Amino acid sequence: MERRTQVRGGWRGDMCNARFVGTELCAPSRGTLHPRATPVTSPFALLQEILVGKYGEGSKLIYELQDQGGELLALRYDLTVPFARYLAMNKITNIKRYHIAKVYRRDNPAMTRGRYREFYQCDFDIAGQFDPMIPDAECLKIVHEILSDLQLGDFVIKVNDRRILDGMFAVCGVPDSKFRTICSSVDKLDKMPWEEVRSEMVGEKGLSPEAADRIGEYVQLHGGLDLIERLLQDPKLSQNKLAKEGLGDMKLLFEYLTLFGITGKISFDLSLARGLDYYTGVIFEAVLLQQDNEHGEEPVGVGSVAGGGRYDGLVGMFDPKGRKVPCVGVSIGIERIFSILEQRLEASEEKVRTTETQVLVASAQKKLLEERLKLISELWDAGIKAEMLYKKNPKLLNQLQYCEDTGIPLVAIVGEQELKDGVVKLRIVATREEVNVRRESLVEEIRIRTSQC
Amino acid sequence: MERRTQVRGGWRGDMCNARFVGTELCAPSRGTLHPRATPVTSPFALLQEILVGKYGEGSKLIYELQDQGGELLALRYDLTVPFARYLAMNKITNIKRYHIAKVYRRDNPAMTRGRYREFYQCDFDIAGQFDPMIPDAECLKIVHEILSDLQLGDFVIKVNDRRILDGMFAVCGVPDSKFRTICSSVDKLDKMPWEEVRSEMVGEKGLSPEAADRIGEYVQLHGGLDLIERLLQDPKLSQNKLAKEGLGDMKLLFEYLTLFGITGKISFDLSLARGLDYYTGVIFEAVLLQQDNEHGEEPVGVGSVAGGGRYDGLVGMFDPKGRKVPCVGVSIGIERIFSILEQRLEASEEKVRTTETQVLVASAQKKLLEERLKLISELWDAGIKAEMLYKKNPKLLNQLQYCEDTGIPLVAIVGEQELKDGVVKLRIVATREEVNVRRESLVEEIRIRTSQC
C-alpha cells in the first residue's frame, strides 16, 4: 500500500535506473485523478535492451536514442523555444497559453533538490503586441498567486531587466562582445560570493578590474520603486538609452504590481541576470526564503521555484521573414515544488489518503462473488467510486483491514440475510457504525455520507 | 482566435514538421483546464538545429537523439513494458494504476486516422495474484464504460485468449516454433481477407496447407457463451490442455460480464490475435462499427480504439529472480478517439466555446487602465476567471467583439460614472442586457450568472 503514494516518474541517475518517488502532476495531498486507480508514470526513455524482444514485429518501430538515419533530433530542453517555433510555424501573433510537460537535460541529477534529467515544467506565456508591462505584470501576479496558494512559506520574486543589465554593463565599460558572458557571471551571484564572481570576470573572462568593480557597486542594489527612482537619476545610467528604457518600464511594472497588491513580495534586484540567452526585457525569478529550523542550521534549500521573462526576439528567429512576436512567460518549477511538499509531508507524519474510493463492496459470507459483482456494477454505473477485492471468497476482516489501510471511508456489505431483506449493510469505517440501507437508496446514502468527508 | 482550438501537439510527418491540431488531453468540447489560458503542447523532440544557440551555456545539456556516449537508450514504445519494469524494480506485487502519457514509434504517421509518431496512450492495469478473471472483467467493464460515455457510436469488444489460440494452433498441426509468427498472420485478419492471410501462412511462413485450412475453420468463428460451450465440446480442442484452460476462463469471464450487463457488446472472436508478444491469456480489442453515412459509402474508419490483455510473464522478465506478477491491462487509443470527436465536431458545425473565462473586465472611457487592473485583481483573488485586453485604452467595441469571438459570457465595465456610484456595469453578452451591480456584490453576481451557463 505504502508505495501507492510513490508514483511520480523520474528518470534519475546515470544508469537510467528509473525509480519512482512522489506523485504524478498533483501534490501528494491532492489524491488521485481517477477514482479507481493510482496514476503511475514511467520514464520516457529506457535502456534499449529493456525494450528488445517485448513487442514482436512492432519492434522495428522502437525509437532509439542513437542515429538511425534521418534528421538529427534533440529532446525538448524547455517549453519556451518549442512554443516560439510553434507561433512562427502557425503564424500566430496573439495567444495566451499554458503547457505542462516534460523537458530533458543531459545533467547530473540532484534528487534531493528535485532536479532530474527528465522533469515537468509548467509554463505560462502571453504572446502579442500589447501596451507595455500589462502582460508582464500578469505573469508576476500568477507566480505570486501560485506560490501563495501552495503555502510554500515566505518567498520573494526578484525582478530585473536585460536592458538595465546591458545598460549597466555599457556604463561600467564592458565591451559589447562580453555582455552575454559577463551576464552569465552575474547570474552566479545567488550561489557564489561577489569576490569569486569578480575573479571569474577578471581572470577567466578578461574584464578590466575597474569595470568589474563598477559592476560590483550596482549588483548589490535591490529595492522597490525608491531604487528605480534613484537609478533614473543616476548620472551614468540615466545617460544610457537601454537602461533608461528598462528603468522606465520597471517603474510602470511596479505601478501595476502595486494595483495588484503584490509589491510586498517583489524585489527589484540588479544582481538577477538569468542564464538563458533569449531574454530581451524584464526577467524575474521566484526564490523561497529559508525557514529557520529548530536547530538553527541552514536547511537544504531548493532556491528558485519559478523564473521567466520577456523574449521578444525568439519567434522572429523561426519565422522565414523574421517577423517578431513579442512574448513574456514564466516557468514554474513544479518538480521542486513537489519535492518541498513531499519533504514537508514526511516531516509532518500526516496520514495521506491514498485513494479516492468512496466505498468497498464486501461480503460477509462465502459464495457471494456474483452478488458483489452485481452491486459494484450498479454503483459504478451510478458514478460511485467503488472497489472490491479480486477474490472469490475474501474474509470480511481482510476487506475491513483494506479500508483501514487505504482510507476508504465506507463498506457496503452484502450477506444472505441482507439479500433476502433487500438491503445492504453500510459500515462507516471511522466509527465502525453499521446501518442497513435499502438497496434502492444506497447510491444516495453513499453520496450523502461521502460529501461530508 | 480560430487557432486557439487547434493546439494538440502532434509530432507528425517525416520532416518532423510539428504542426498542431486539436486540443490537449481533453476532448474538443471540454474546454480548457486553466481559466486564463489555452493549453498548448509542443513536440518532445525537434530538429537539433532549432535548439542550437537558444540557451547560452545551458546548451551543453541538450539531449540529442544520437549517440552522445553512455547508455544506449530507446524511447518508450508503449506504457506496458515500462510499467512491468517498474513493478519488478520496486518489488510491487499488487497495484491498480492508470497512466496517460506519450509513446513514440518510428512509423509513417497517418494523420487522418489519428496515427502519429508521438502520441498519447491511456493505460489502465491491474497487477497481482487474484482469483481468475475478476480483474480481467473489470478491464472490459472500463472499456465499455469509456466508449459508452464518450458516445462514439456503436462498438464491439472482441475477446479471445492466447491459450485458446495456441491450443488451436497445436490441434491444427502448427509446429511450436511457428506459434508466434502464425499468430501474427492471424492478427491481420481484420485488414486482409482470409485467402491472403492463408497464402502468407503457407507461402511466406512455410505452414502446411492442411494446417492452414484447419486454422481457417476456427478463425471464422465468433459468438458468446454458446460458442464457448460448443468449443468446450469440440473433439480436438477439448483434448488440448491450454485450449481447455482458456475456454474455461472465457466461460467464467462471460459469466462476470453478464453480471456487469455488458455482454451485448462483447464478442468471443477466434480471429482476434493481437500483435504483441507479451500476452499470455485473455486478449481484447474494441472496434468502432462503421456508421452508415448518407451516400451509402464506406466512411474512413478508425477501427480499433482500445486493446489489451493479460501479460503474466512480463514482470518476471525484469525481476532478477524471475518472480512473476500476473497483470492484466487495457490501453485506450485516445488520439484516435479525439480524431473521431474532432471530425464529428467539424461535421456538426457546432460552435465551441474556446475559453472558460467568465468575465471580461472592460472600460468605457480612456485612462481607466488602473481601474481595470484593480478590478481584475479583485476578481482573480476571489477565484473568478477574468480576462482583460492588454491595452491602455481599448475601444469598448473591440472589447465587446472579443467576448463575442471567444464566447466570454459577461463583461464587467468600469466607467467614470460607475466609479463615482460605487457600481460596475455588468453586461450579458448573449442578450446585450446591462445591469448596474454594487461593487461588493459583483463576485456573487458573476458566480450566480455563470453557474446558469
Tab-separated table of C-alpha atoms in Angstrom, chain A residues 1 3-4 6-7 11 13-20 24 32-34 36-83 85-86 89-92 94-100 102 104-108 115 117-118 120 124-126 129-132 134-135 137-138 141-142 145 181 184 188 205 252 255-256 259-261 275-278 314 317-318 369-374 376-377 380-381 386-393 402, chain B residues 1 3-4 6-7 11 13-20 24 32-34 36-83 85-86 89-92 94-100 102 104-108 115 117-118 120 124-126 129-132 134-135 137-138 141-142 145 181 184 188 205 252 255-256 259-261 275-278 314 317-318 369-374 376-377 380-381 386-393 402:
chain	number	residue	atom	x	y	z
A	1	MET	CA	0.000	0.000	0.000
A	3	ARG	CA	4.117	2.513	-2.454
A	4	ARG	CA	0.907	3.736	-3.944
A	6	GLN	CA	5.170	6.991	-4.575
A	7	VAL	CA	4.407	7.085	-8.169
A	11	TRP	CA	14.302	9.479	-14.918
A	13	GLY	CA	20.662	8.710	-12.083
A	14	ASP	CA	23.340	7.981	-14.600
A	15	MET	CA	22.255	4.415	-15.113
A	16	CYS	CA	18.780	5.494	-16.098
A	17	ASN	CA	17.512	3.349	-13.250
A	18	ALA	CA	14.035	4.701	-13.217
A	19	ARG	CA	12.897	4.598	-9.629
A	20	PHE	CA	9.737	6.394	-8.746
A	24	GLU	CA	2.075	12.455	-10.795
A	32	THR	CA	-5.544	10.708	-7.455
A	33	LEU	CA	-7.234	11.865	-10.603
A	34	HIS	CA	-9.117	8.686	-11.326
A	36	ARG	CA	-10.442	3.566	-9.378
A	37	ALA	CA	-6.698	3.568	-9.833
A	38	THR	CA	-3.447	5.202	-8.877
A	39	PRO	CA	-1.638	7.207	-11.526
A	40	VAL	CA	1.855	5.925	-12.248
A	41	THR	CA	4.243	7.354	-14.776
A	42	SER	CA	7.213	5.677	-16.395
A	43	PRO	CA	10.391	7.138	-17.859
A	44	PHE	CA	10.021	8.248	-21.462
A	45	ALA	CA	13.292	6.525	-22.352
A	46	LEU	CA	14.724	3.233	-21.163
A	47	LEU	CA	17.848	1.228	-21.763
A	48	GLN	CA	17.344	-0.105	-25.234
A	49	GLU	CA	17.827	-3.712	-24.114
A	50	ILE	CA	14.748	-3.407	-21.904
A	51	LEU	CA	12.512	-2.867	-24.886
A	52	VAL	CA	14.106	-5.532	-27.073
A	53	GLY	CA	12.083	-8.690	-27.551
A	54	LYS	CA	8.865	-7.442	-25.989
A	55	TYR	CA	6.848	-6.278	-28.955
A	56	GLY	CA	7.141	-8.881	-31.681
A	57	GLU	CA	7.006	-7.398	-35.135
A	58	GLY	CA	6.314	-3.943	-33.744
A	59	SER	CA	9.912	-3.809	-32.524
A	60	LYS	CA	11.070	-2.173	-35.734
A	61	LEU	CA	9.200	0.973	-34.680
A	62	ILE	CA	11.158	1.450	-31.467
A	63	TYR	CA	12.750	4.878	-31.432
A	64	GLU	CA	16.348	4.604	-30.373
A	65	LEU	CA	18.365	7.438	-28.923
A	66	GLN	CA	21.095	6.922	-31.435
A	67	ASP	CA	21.456	7.838	-35.037
A	68	GLN	CA	19.042	5.654	-37.004
A	69	GLY	CA	19.380	7.830	-40.068
A	70	GLY	CA	17.123	10.687	-40.952
A	71	GLU	CA	17.001	14.000	-39.158
A	72	LEU	CA	19.326	14.875	-36.338
A	73	LEU	CA	16.963	15.389	-33.428
A	74	ALA	CA	17.279	16.637	-29.890
A	75	LEU	CA	14.968	16.403	-26.929
A	76	ARG	CA	12.953	19.364	-25.748
A	77	TYR	CA	15.132	21.388	-23.358
A	78	ASP	CA	12.403	23.730	-22.187
A	79	LEU	CA	8.903	24.688	-23.292
A	80	THR	CA	9.748	28.212	-24.460
A	81	VAL	CA	11.744	27.583	-27.634
A	82	PRO	CA	9.235	24.993	-28.953
A	83	PHE	CA	6.426	27.458	-28.181
A	85	ARG	CA	8.673	27.936	-33.027
A	86	TYR	CA	5.017	26.894	-32.881
A	89	MET	CA	5.160	28.000	-37.943
A	90	ASN	CA	1.454	28.665	-37.442
A	91	LYS	CA	1.686	32.447	-37.908
A	92	ILE	CA	0.030	33.052	-34.545
A	94	ASN	CA	-1.658	36.639	-30.316
A	95	ILE	CA	-2.165	33.886	-27.753
A	96	LYS	CA	-2.127	33.226	-24.054
A	97	ARG	CA	-1.274	29.635	-23.266
A	98	TYR	CA	-0.111	27.238	-20.621
A	99	HIS	CA	1.711	23.964	-21.073
A	100	ILE	CA	2.592	21.301	-18.535
A	102	LYS	CA	8.361	17.095	-19.544
A	104	TYR	CA	15.040	16.782	-20.881
A	105	ARG	CA	18.524	17.758	-19.789
A	106	ARG	CA	21.713	15.811	-20.051
A	107	ASP	CA	22.583	16.749	-16.500
A	108	ASN	CA	23.716	15.086	-13.323
A	115	ARG	CA	16.473	18.140	-10.109
A	117	ARG	CA	17.229	14.611	-16.259
A	118	GLU	CA	13.593	14.366	-17.188
A	120	TYR	CA	7.996	18.543	-15.706
A	124	PHE	CA	2.508	30.218	-18.905
A	125	ASP	CA	3.115	32.637	-21.776
A	126	ILE	CA	1.467	35.672	-23.296
A	129	GLN	CA	1.926	43.207	-29.425
A	130	PHE	CA	0.425	44.938	-26.380
A	131	ASP	CA	0.876	48.051	-24.318
A	132	PRO	CA	3.999	47.811	-22.180
A	134	ILE	CA	0.500	44.753	-18.746
A	135	PRO	CA	1.088	41.077	-19.649
A	137	ALA	CA	2.535	42.229	-14.626
A	138	GLU	CA	0.017	39.400	-15.102
A	141	LYS	CA	0.635	38.100	-10.439
A	142	ILE	CA	0.251	34.457	-11.436
A	145	GLU	CA	-0.847	33.547	-6.728
A	181	THR	CA	29.348	36.171	-20.858
A	184	SER	CA	26.220	34.772	-17.084
A	188	LYS	CA	26.049	33.117	-10.413
A	205	LYS	CA	36.734	36.487	-18.976
A	252	LEU	CA	5.464	51.094	-14.867
A	255	GLU	CA	2.854	50.702	-10.531
A	256	TYR	CA	0.814	47.824	-11.942
A	259	LEU	CA	-2.526	47.851	-8.093
A	260	PHE	CA	-2.341	44.051	-7.861
A	261	GLY	CA	-1.314	44.441	-4.233
A	275	GLY	CA	21.240	32.267	-17.632
A	276	LEU	CA	19.307	31.933	-20.867
A	277	ASP	CA	20.236	33.901	-23.960
A	278	TYR	CA	16.777	34.611	-25.299
A	314	LEU	CA	12.700	34.365	-30.293
A	317	MET	CA	14.266	33.586	-35.308
A	318	PHE	CA	11.888	30.888	-36.575
A	369	LEU	CA	-18.812	-13.040	-5.565
A	370	GLU	CA	-21.676	-12.756	-8.036
A	371	GLU	CA	-23.619	-10.529	-5.681
A	372	ARG	CA	-20.596	-8.315	-5.157
A	373	LEU	CA	-20.079	-8.024	-8.907
A	374	LYS	CA	-23.714	-7.120	-9.425
A	376	ILE	CA	-20.346	-2.906	-7.739
A	377	SER	CA	-21.610	-2.689	-11.309
A	380	TRP	CA	-20.078	2.180	-10.980
A	381	ASP	CA	-22.956	2.859	-13.342
A	386	ALA	CA	-16.256	1.713	-5.713
A	387	GLU	CA	-13.706	-1.056	-5.296
A	388	MET	CA	-13.819	-4.702	-4.319
A	389	LEU	CA	-11.159	-7.294	-3.552
A	390	TYR	CA	-10.422	-9.536	-6.547
A	391	LYS	CA	-11.033	-12.700	-4.536
A	392	LYS	CA	-13.806	-15.217	-4.807
A	393	ASN	CA	-14.202	-15.576	-1.064
A	402	TYR	CA	-8.045	-2.965	3.387
B	1	MET	CA	-8.983	33.157	-32.260
B	3	ARG	CA	-6.411	28.689	-33.878
B	4	ARG	CA	-6.939	28.533	-30.164
B	6	GLN	CA	-6.143	23.792	-32.561
B	7	VAL	CA	-3.491	23.133	-30.053
B	11	TRP	CA	4.802	15.103	-33.949
B	13	GLY	CA	5.343	13.758	-40.783
B	14	ASP	CA	8.755	12.623	-41.829
B	15	MET	CA	10.262	16.067	-41.609
B	16	CYS	CA	9.193	16.371	-38.010
B	17	ASN	CA	7.248	19.446	-39.015
B	18	ALA	CA	5.319	19.730	-35.845
B	19	ARG	CA	2.011	21.273	-36.731
B	20	PHE	CA	-0.695	21.324	-34.141
B	24	GLU	CA	-4.512	18.792	-25.315
B	32	THR	CA	-9.526	24.271	-21.251
B	33	LEU	CA	-8.117	23.217	-17.927
B	34	HIS	CA	-6.928	26.619	-16.816
B	36	ARG	CA	-6.858	32.097	-18.020
B	37	ALA	CA	-5.023	30.386	-20.825
B	38	THR	CA	-5.238	27.832	-23.588
B	39	PRO	CA	-3.205	24.670	-23.185
B	40	VAL	CA	-0.699	24.128	-25.976
B	41	THR	CA	1.730	21.260	-26.253
B	42	SER	CA	4.915	21.100	-28.246
B	43	PRO	CA	6.736	18.118	-29.738
B	44	PHE	CA	9.060	16.409	-27.281
B	45	ALA	CA	11.807	16.322	-29.914
B	46	LEU	CA	12.801	18.881	-32.512
B	47	LEU	CA	15.362	19.176	-35.241
B	48	GLN	CA	18.572	19.695	-33.354
B	49	GLU	CA	19.364	22.920	-35.223
B	50	ILE	CA	16.234	24.506	-33.798
B	51	LEU	CA	17.558	24.227	-30.265
B	52	VAL	CA	21.078	25.319	-31.077
B	53	GLY	CA	22.008	28.812	-29.956
B	54	LYS	CA	18.956	29.469	-27.838
B	55	TYR	CA	20.079	28.567	-24.342
B	56	GLY	CA	23.530	30.032	-23.827
B	57	GLU	CA	25.646	27.950	-21.503
B	58	GLY	CA	22.749	25.565	-20.860
B	59	SER	CA	23.157	24.242	-24.404
B	60	LYS	CA	25.541	21.536	-23.273
B	61	LEU	CA	22.614	19.848	-21.516
B	62	ILE	CA	20.573	19.402	-24.690
B	63	TYR	CA	19.739	15.766	-25.177
B	64	GLU	CA	20.405	14.733	-28.728
B	65	LEU	CA	18.805	11.761	-30.403
B	66	GLN	CA	22.146	10.436	-31.473
B	67	ASP	CA	24.837	8.592	-29.645
B	68	GLN	CA	26.442	11.046	-27.241
B	69	GLY	CA	28.156	8.243	-25.371
B	70	GLY	CA	26.807	6.470	-22.345
B	71	GLU	CA	23.883	4.102	-22.341
B	72	LEU	CA	22.096	3.047	-25.493
B	73	LEU	CA	18.594	4.322	-24.963
B	74	ALA	CA	15.287	3.988	-26.751
B	75	LEU	CA	12.055	5.897	-26.477
B	76	ARG	CA	9.048	4.434	-24.695
B	77	TYR	CA	7.106	2.339	-27.222
B	78	ASP	CA	4.098	1.732	-25.011
B	79	LEU	CA	3.217	2.104	-21.340
B	80	THR	CA	3.033	-1.604	-20.532
B	81	VAL	CA	6.683	-2.671	-20.668
B	82	PRO	CA	7.844	0.328	-18.586
B	83	PHE	CA	5.079	-0.462	-16.075
B	85	ARG	CA	9.747	-2.990	-15.251
B	86	TYR	CA	8.605	-0.514	-12.600
B	89	MET	CA	12.351	-2.780	-9.823
B	90	ASN	CA	10.208	-1.675	-6.893
B	91	LYS	CA	9.083	-5.192	-5.884
B	92	ILE	CA	5.439	-4.208	-6.135
B	94	ASN	CA	-0.190	-5.591	-6.079
B	95	ILE	CA	-1.339	-2.352	-7.676
B	96	LYS	CA	-4.071	-0.910	-9.815
B	97	ARG	CA	-2.897	2.067	-11.817
B	98	TYR	CA	-3.607	4.315	-14.746
B	99	HIS	CA	-1.140	6.290	-16.804
B	100	ILE	CA	-1.759	8.873	-19.522
B	102	LYS	CA	3.120	9.897	-24.725
B	104	TYR	CA	6.967	7.039	-29.564
B	105	ARG	CA	7.021	4.978	-32.744
B	106	ARG	CA	9.318	5.262	-35.713
B	107	ASP	CA	6.358	4.921	-38.021
B	108	ASN	CA	4.896	6.677	-41.023
B	115	ARG	CA	-1.841	7.867	-36.013
B	117	ARG	CA	4.946	9.158	-34.328
B	118	GLU	CA	4.402	10.669	-30.925
B	120	TYR	CA	-0.770	9.718	-26.089
B	124	PHE	CA	-5.217	1.025	-17.025
B	125	ASP	CA	-3.633	-2.037	-15.422
B	126	ILE	CA	-4.313	-4.364	-12.517
B	129	GLN	CA	-2.268	-12.624	-7.806
B	130	PHE	CA	-6.062	-12.749	-7.735
B	131	ASP	CA	-8.874	-15.172	-8.412
B	132	PRO	CA	-9.300	-15.775	-12.132
B	134	ILE	CA	-12.207	-10.811	-11.834
B	135	PRO	CA	-9.715	-8.049	-12.746
B	137	ALA	CA	-13.735	-8.471	-16.266
B	138	GLU	CA	-13.159	-5.059	-14.666
B	141	LYS	CA	-16.184	-3.062	-17.941
B	142	ILE	CA	-13.989	0.062	-18.002
B	145	GLU	CA	-17.912	2.447	-19.799
B	181	THR	CA	4.582	-15.966	-36.376
B	184	SER	CA	0.826	-12.529	-36.152
B	188	LYS	CA	-4.027	-9.413	-39.907
B	205	LYS	CA	5.843	-18.867	-43.312
B	252	LEU	CA	-16.046	-17.527	-16.315
B	255	GLU	CA	-20.459	-15.029	-16.558
B	256	TYR	CA	-18.929	-11.979	-14.872
B	259	LEU	CA	-23.416	-9.698	-14.151
B	260	PHE	CA	-21.959	-6.382	-15.358
B	261	GLY	CA	-24.698	-6.296	-18.010
B	275	GLY	CA	0.294	-8.359	-32.446
B	276	LEU	CA	2.323	-8.008	-29.262
B	277	ASP	CA	4.398	-10.869	-27.914
B	278	TYR	CA	3.827	-10.360	-24.227
B	314	LEU	CA	6.411	-9.639	-18.373
B	317	MET	CA	11.451	-10.849	-17.223
B	318	PHE	CA	12.670	-7.790	-15.305
B	369	LEU	CA	-6.299	51.025	-17.170
B	370	GLU	CA	-5.539	51.366	-13.458
B	371	GLU	CA	-9.179	50.794	-12.559
B	372	ARG	CA	-9.333	47.742	-14.789
B	373	LEU	CA	-6.188	46.326	-13.173
B	374	LYS	CA	-7.616	46.934	-9.707
B	376	ILE	CA	-9.393	42.261	-12.325
B	377	SER	CA	-7.085	41.714	-9.376
B	380	TRP	CA	-8.797	36.903	-9.635
B	381	ASP	CA	-8.313	36.924	-5.871
B	386	ALA	CA	-11.385	37.025	-15.634
B	387	GLU	CA	-9.548	38.493	-18.590
B	388	MET	CA	-8.849	41.964	-19.904
B	389	LEU	CA	-7.336	43.333	-23.096
B	390	TYR	CA	-3.664	44.245	-22.669
B	391	LYS	CA	-4.206	47.756	-23.994
B	392	LYS	CA	-4.028	51.054	-22.187
B	393	ASN	CA	-7.101	52.459	-23.903
B	402	TYR	CA	-13.603	39.952	-28.204
